[in-house]
XYZ file of C-alpha atoms in Angstrom:
285
model
C -5.600 34.317 -9.828
C -4.604 30.737 -10.633
C -1.594 31.964 -12.608
C -0.410 34.146 -9.736
C -0.759 31.242 -7.322
C 1.291 28.983 -9.590
C 3.994 31.619 -10.055
C 4.152 32.178 -6.308
C 4.367 28.424 -5.715
C 7.197 27.993 -8.233
C 9.051 30.981 -6.765
C 8.745 29.511 -3.264
C 9.900 26.106 -4.469
C 12.877 27.639 -6.265
C 13.874 29.516 -3.106
C 13.635 26.362 -0.990
C 15.703 24.384 -3.486
C 18.385 27.087 -3.422
C 18.348 27.104 0.370
C 18.790 23.317 0.471
C 21.652 23.620 -2.018
C 23.254 26.264 0.197
C 23.508 23.762 3.067
C 24.899 21.136 0.702
C 27.493 23.601 -0.610
C 28.381 24.673 2.919
C 29.140 21.093 3.908
C 31.246 20.638 0.774
C 33.320 23.696 1.690
C 33.750 22.341 5.237
C 35.053 19.103 3.733
C 37.522 21.054 1.608
C 38.637 23.067 4.631
C 39.484 19.909 6.562
C 40.744 17.959 3.544
C 43.690 16.603 5.516
C 41.395 14.845 7.957
C 39.262 13.629 5.068
C 42.324 11.945 3.561
C 43.185 10.381 6.916
C 39.691 9.004 7.514
C 39.362 7.782 3.938
C 42.686 5.956 4.162
C 41.554 4.432 7.462
C 38.258 3.311 5.891
C 40.058 1.857 2.874
C 42.638 -0.079 4.877
C 39.944 -1.332 7.255
C 37.869 -2.563 4.302
C 40.832 -4.371 2.741
C 41.819 -5.890 6.074
C 38.335 -7.308 6.582
C 38.169 -8.706 3.046
C 41.581 -10.379 3.420
C 39.921 -12.483 6.127
C 38.560 -14.624 3.281
C 42.085 -15.361 2.062
C 43.234 -15.970 5.617
C 40.371 -18.382 6.261
C 41.497 -20.476 3.306
C 45.052 -20.599 4.649
C 43.921 -21.485 8.175
C 41.507 -24.217 7.112
C 43.859 -25.690 4.539
C 41.311 -25.181 1.742
C 38.901 -27.715 3.213
C 36.492 -29.422 0.763
C 33.473 -27.272 0.039
C 35.169 -24.049 1.142
C 34.379 -21.299 -1.379
C 36.916 -18.493 -1.062
C 35.323 -16.473 -3.866
C 31.909 -16.545 -2.187
C 33.313 -15.466 1.175
C 35.309 -12.710 -0.492
C 32.223 -11.339 -2.227
C 30.222 -11.717 0.990
C 32.702 -9.566 2.897
C 33.078 -7.034 0.075
C 29.325 -6.460 -0.012
C 29.181 -6.122 3.763
C 32.102 -3.709 3.827
C 30.862 -1.427 1.033
C 27.217 -1.389 2.128
C 28.209 -0.680 5.720
C 30.553 2.137 4.678
C 27.814 3.716 2.571
C 24.932 3.393 5.040
C 26.931 4.168 8.187
C 28.261 7.346 6.572
C 24.715 8.405 5.713
C 23.645 7.784 9.293
C 26.693 9.543 10.744
C 26.538 12.642 8.545
C 22.777 12.991 9.056
C 22.806 12.398 12.794
C 25.694 14.844 13.265
C 23.832 17.756 11.728
C 23.713 19.412 15.165
C 27.234 18.374 16.183
C 28.650 20.030 13.056
C 26.848 23.261 13.880
C 28.255 23.229 17.420
C 31.786 22.555 16.232
C 31.593 25.437 13.763
C 29.882 27.750 16.272
C 26.993 28.359 13.862
C 24.180 26.499 15.622
C 22.351 29.630 16.756
C 22.581 31.247 13.331
C 21.406 28.129 11.503
C 18.474 27.252 13.743
C 17.332 30.849 14.112
C 17.486 31.546 10.357
C 14.140 31.908 8.501
C 14.554 28.535 6.798
C 12.090 25.687 7.050
C 13.622 22.818 8.949
C 12.872 20.223 6.277
C 14.697 22.422 3.758
C 17.745 22.467 6.031
C 17.612 18.696 6.523
C 17.198 18.026 2.792
C 20.447 19.884 2.099
C 22.232 18.021 4.880
C 21.009 14.594 3.793
C 21.700 15.291 0.121
C 25.325 15.947 0.994
C 25.480 12.773 3.092
C 24.168 10.727 0.147
C 26.645 12.186 -2.357
C 29.636 11.943 -0.016
C 28.814 8.397 1.078
C 28.234 7.197 -2.483
C 31.455 8.683 -3.848
C 33.658 7.297 -1.077
C 31.997 3.861 -1.302
C 32.564 3.772 -5.070
C 36.229 4.717 -4.676
C 36.735 2.025 -2.034
C 34.903 -0.476 -4.246
C 37.060 0.406 -7.242
C 40.227 0.057 -5.193
C 39.036 -3.270 -3.817
C 38.587 -4.562 -7.370
C 42.317 -4.052 -7.920
C 43.146 -6.470 -5.078
C 40.517 -9.166 -5.531
C 38.995 -10.969 -8.488
C 35.278 -10.196 -8.490
C 32.751 -12.457 -10.181
C 29.665 -10.432 -11.111
C 28.416 -12.752 -13.859
C 25.277 -13.648 -11.905
C 24.799 -10.300 -10.215
C 21.597 -8.292 -10.541
C 23.209 -4.898 -10.064
C 20.029 -2.958 -10.857
C 18.163 -4.882 -8.179
C 20.971 -4.252 -5.685
C 20.802 -0.539 -6.470
C 17.060 -0.497 -5.726
C 17.635 -2.172 -2.374
C 20.357 0.324 -1.486
C 18.155 3.248 -2.549
C 15.332 2.039 -0.315
C 17.789 1.494 2.517
C 19.162 5.017 2.100
C 15.728 6.475 2.831
C 15.479 4.398 6.004
C 18.929 5.405 7.255
C 18.251 9.077 6.542
C 15.051 8.844 8.574
C 16.780 7.131 11.490
C 19.672 9.607 11.266
C 17.281 12.538 11.602
C 15.741 10.924 14.675
C 19.215 10.300 16.134
C 20.250 13.918 15.464
C 17.822 14.927 18.202
C 20.205 13.485 20.822
C 22.984 16.096 20.355
C 20.268 18.752 20.367
C 18.823 17.658 23.708
C 22.113 16.543 25.294
C 24.866 18.952 24.198
C 27.606 17.251 26.230
C 26.906 13.591 25.419
C 24.502 13.542 22.494
C 27.160 12.967 19.821
C 28.586 10.049 21.789
C 25.092 8.555 22.068
C 24.677 8.573 18.267
C 28.010 6.729 17.961
C 26.663 4.049 20.303
C 23.608 3.656 18.061
C 25.848 3.334 14.992
C 28.057 0.721 16.676
C 24.959 -1.244 17.686
C 23.869 -1.413 14.041
C 27.301 -2.819 13.160
C 26.981 -5.556 15.772
C 23.462 -6.804 15.064
C 22.968 -6.248 11.327
C 25.095 -9.046 9.889
C 27.660 -6.824 8.197
C 30.443 -9.426 8.258
C 28.517 -12.544 9.255
C 24.963 -13.917 9.025
C 22.733 -12.892 11.923
C 22.047 -16.577 12.576
C 25.366 -16.795 14.442
C 24.126 -14.247 16.983
C 22.432 -15.223 20.250
C 18.685 -15.596 19.836
C 17.890 -12.425 21.765
C 20.181 -10.427 19.442
C 18.613 -12.045 16.371
C 15.215 -10.801 17.547
C 16.637 -7.260 17.658
C 18.379 -7.610 14.284
C 15.053 -7.935 12.446
C 14.338 -4.299 13.353
C 17.562 -3.023 11.781
C 17.110 -1.696 8.229
C 20.751 -2.484 7.528
C 19.927 -6.184 7.974
C 17.404 -5.995 5.125
C 19.759 -3.980 2.915
C 22.600 -6.453 3.352
C 20.387 -9.506 2.808
C 18.790 -7.882 -0.241
C 22.070 -6.791 -1.847
C 23.645 -10.203 -1.221
C 20.609 -11.928 -2.714
C 20.882 -9.690 -5.793
C 24.649 -9.907 -6.266
C 25.531 -13.401 -5.033
C 22.369 -15.238 -6.100
C 21.161 -13.028 -8.948
C 17.635 -12.753 -7.515
C 15.189 -10.779 -9.699
C 13.509 -7.604 -8.504
C 10.248 -9.476 -7.868
C 11.995 -11.535 -5.166
C 13.889 -8.547 -3.835
C 10.612 -6.802 -2.973
C 10.649 -8.761 0.291
C 13.546 -6.482 1.281
C 12.585 -3.301 -0.566
C 9.020 -2.986 0.739
C 9.924 -3.067 4.470
C 12.726 -0.557 3.881
C 10.449 1.849 2.008
C 7.707 1.446 4.609
C 10.130 2.209 7.425
C 11.507 5.249 5.619
C 8.083 6.645 4.691
C 6.845 6.275 8.269
C 9.962 7.532 10.042
C 10.825 10.483 7.780
C 7.875 12.743 8.700
C 8.053 11.495 12.290
C 11.748 12.359 12.440
C 11.292 15.843 10.981
C 8.411 16.532 13.368
C 10.353 15.225 16.355
C 13.389 17.304 15.335
C 11.229 20.445 15.215
C 9.804 19.708 18.650
C 13.285 19.132 20.074
C 14.497 22.314 18.382
C 11.680 24.359 19.961
C 12.529 22.890 23.367
C 16.233 23.657 22.915
C 15.429 27.255 22.031
C 13.211 27.689 25.085
C 15.726 26.070 27.451
C 18.814 27.845 26.077
C 20.593 24.686 24.890
C 21.543 26.177 21.522
C 24.230 28.364 23.047
C 25.880 25.613 25.072
C 28.979 24.175 23.465
C 30.523 22.287 26.397
């Protein structure tokens, strides 16, 4: 009896893994289909990143290399902000647009009515978002290294990777919660997720410390996981902080992800059931 139960459990797990992979593969084929747009958006992301980083060189020219001005530090500060933001914002965007993609492709009814557990579907979607975001961020980072001299002699790259990993879980969780908006509001839901993404950019200290923000915005910034990721990665790369000191950033990120992930999946299922009852799945306007 025990052996049969184990075999059944492994068979079920294997099926669910294959189903998750099917969603990942589907998204990869969609990317290949629209490869022209992928090239356009990647080029836009790359040129935007370089333009932001050149601000460090421009600041030196504008200030006349004032005493105490560290161009290298500012360059690294902006590079970290640019790459981390590209990675995390892509995760959020690709996860939150799980419903928007289905509507654009006209497959929303088929996907949400298929006999697939919702967490299995979301695992495949988020796995693709992680892989895509990581690859594009690495390519942009490698290209950036050709333009700027990077000093990583003090960097704790392993510690930075741990911070980013913890932050990825948080952004996936928030992305799943945000994906409910296009499900409940077919006409404006996708635009609402873009507003959330832009708000993260403003308050999280991507290109500047949050201390320059008004006090009321600083009080909001402490609730953004991207704030902790950026501060943690900068502490690891710029200051070489050990993992023991980086736990002040990693623990809150893991706690947020662990709490929000099951909440997000549950909320998505509730919103999905409501959409099915109210006929929102068929609306594409």
